[in-house]
GROMACS .gro file of C-alpha atoms in nm:
model
   91
    1VAL     CA    1   0.158  -6.209  10.979
    2ASN     CA    2   0.462  -6.160  11.204
    3ALA     CA    3   0.591  -5.852  11.020
    4LEU     CA    4   0.828  -5.664  11.255
    5ASP     CA    5   0.736  -5.923  11.514
    6GLY     CA    6   1.047  -6.134  11.574
    7ASN     CA    7   1.198  -5.932  11.854
    8ALA     CA    8   1.014  -5.771  12.144
    9PHE     CA    9   1.299  -5.525  12.201
   10VAL     CA   10   1.288  -5.318  11.882
   11THR     CA   11   1.441  -4.975  11.936
   12GLY     CA   12   1.442  -4.868  11.572
   13ASN     CA   13   1.168  -4.636  11.454
   14LYS     CA   14   0.977  -4.528  11.145
   15ASN     CA   15   0.984  -4.875  10.986
   16ILE     CA   16   0.717  -5.019  10.757
   17ALA     CA   17   0.678  -5.394  10.699
   18ILE     CA   18   0.406  -5.560  10.493
   19GLY     CA   19   0.422  -5.936  10.434
   20TYR     CA   20   0.482  -6.259  10.617
   21ILE     CA   21   0.787  -6.213  10.849
   22ALA     CA   22   0.900  -5.895  10.670
   23LEU     CA   23   1.175  -5.728  10.880
   24ASN     CA   24   1.107  -5.997  11.137
   25LEU     CA   25   1.443  -5.975  11.318
   26LEU     CA   26   1.488  -5.598  11.306
   27THR     CA   27   1.610  -5.459  11.639
   28THR     CA   28   1.775  -5.117  11.601
   29GLY     CA   29   1.731  -5.025  11.234
   30SER     CA   30   1.526  -4.718  11.145
   31GLU     CA   31   1.338  -4.586  10.843
   32ASN     CA   32   1.328  -4.916  10.652
   33ILE     CA   33   1.050  -5.028  10.418
   34ALA     CA   34   0.987  -5.397  10.343
   35ILE     CA   35   0.707  -5.524  10.122
   36GLY     CA   36   0.681  -5.897  10.049
   37CYS     CA   37   0.708  -6.234  10.216
   38ASN     CA   38   1.050  -6.258  10.389
   39ALA     CA   39   1.153  -5.913  10.262
   40GLY     CA   40   1.449  -5.804  10.474
   41ALA     CA   41   1.361  -6.085  10.707
   42ALA     CA   42   1.635  -6.337  10.760
   43LEU     CA   43   1.899  -6.120  10.920
   44ASN     CA   44   1.827  -5.748  10.886
   45VAL     CA   45   1.876  -5.634  11.244
   46SER     CA   46   2.030  -5.289  11.240
   47GLY     CA   47   2.037  -5.144  10.889
   48ASP     CA   48   1.888  -4.801  10.824
   49TYR     CA   49   1.719  -4.639  10.523
   50ASN     CA   50   1.670  -4.962  10.322
   51ILE     CA   51   1.391  -5.045  10.079
   52PHE     CA   52   1.304  -5.414  10.024
   53ILE     CA   53   1.037  -5.490   9.765
   54GLY     CA   54   0.978  -5.852   9.664
   55THR     CA   55   0.968  -6.195   9.822
   56GLY     CA   56   1.300  -6.254   9.996
   57ALA     CA   57   1.448  -5.923   9.879
   58GLY     CA   58   1.761  -5.841  10.080
   59ALA     CA   59   1.691  -6.128  10.316
   60TYR     CA   60   2.050  -6.165  10.440
   61ASN     CA   61   2.141  -5.797  10.461
   62ALA     CA   62   2.199  -5.780  10.836
   63THR     CA   63   2.358  -5.440  10.889
   64GLY     CA   64   2.367  -5.273  10.547
   65SER     CA   65   2.218  -4.927  10.511
   66LYS     CA   66   2.090  -4.709  10.228
   67ASN     CA   67   2.015  -5.002   9.993
   68ILE     CA   68   1.733  -5.064   9.749
   69PHE     CA   69   1.632  -5.423   9.670
   70LEU     CA   70   1.375  -5.470   9.392
   71GLY     CA   71   1.254  -5.810   9.275
   72TYR     CA   72   1.213  -6.170   9.379
   73LYS     CA   73   1.506  -6.245   9.613
   74ALA     CA   74   1.693  -5.939   9.480
   75GLY     CA   75   2.026  -5.912   9.661
   76PHE     CA   76   1.926  -6.217   9.866
   77TYR     CA   77   2.278  -6.289   9.997
   78GLU     CA   78   2.420  -5.935   9.978
   79THR     CA   79   2.547  -5.766  10.294
   80ALA     CA   80   2.675  -5.434  10.154
   81SER     CA   81   2.559  -5.075  10.199
   82ASN     CA   82   2.477  -4.801   9.947
   83LYS     CA   83   2.376  -5.045   9.671
   84LEU     CA   84   2.091  -5.091   9.423
   85PHE     CA   85   1.983  -5.448   9.348
   86ILE     CA   86   1.734  -5.514   9.071
   87ASP     CA   87   1.731  -5.888   9.028
   88SER     CA   88   1.540  -6.213   9.034
   89LEU     CA   89   1.743  -6.485   9.205
   90VAL     CA   90   1.663  -6.831   9.078
   91LEU     CA   91   1.783  -7.108   9.309
   0.00000   0.00000   0.00000
């Protein structure tokens, strides 16, 4: 539900989103993969070549590119590029 659906003006291409609001705010990013509820959802708007796997993985990575987020809320608050996050954030 609502995967890649938050913005009607998406210009990015070759994106895959599976899960409730996965990549929901993406606008110009390309070649991203998000699997999981809220994966890459909160702010990812223009990053390219990212992989988000897990609920909330990389949720606040707005413009980072070439990242891999694996696990429940892995890299949840991270905004960097070229990083690997294997984590399970417990709030």
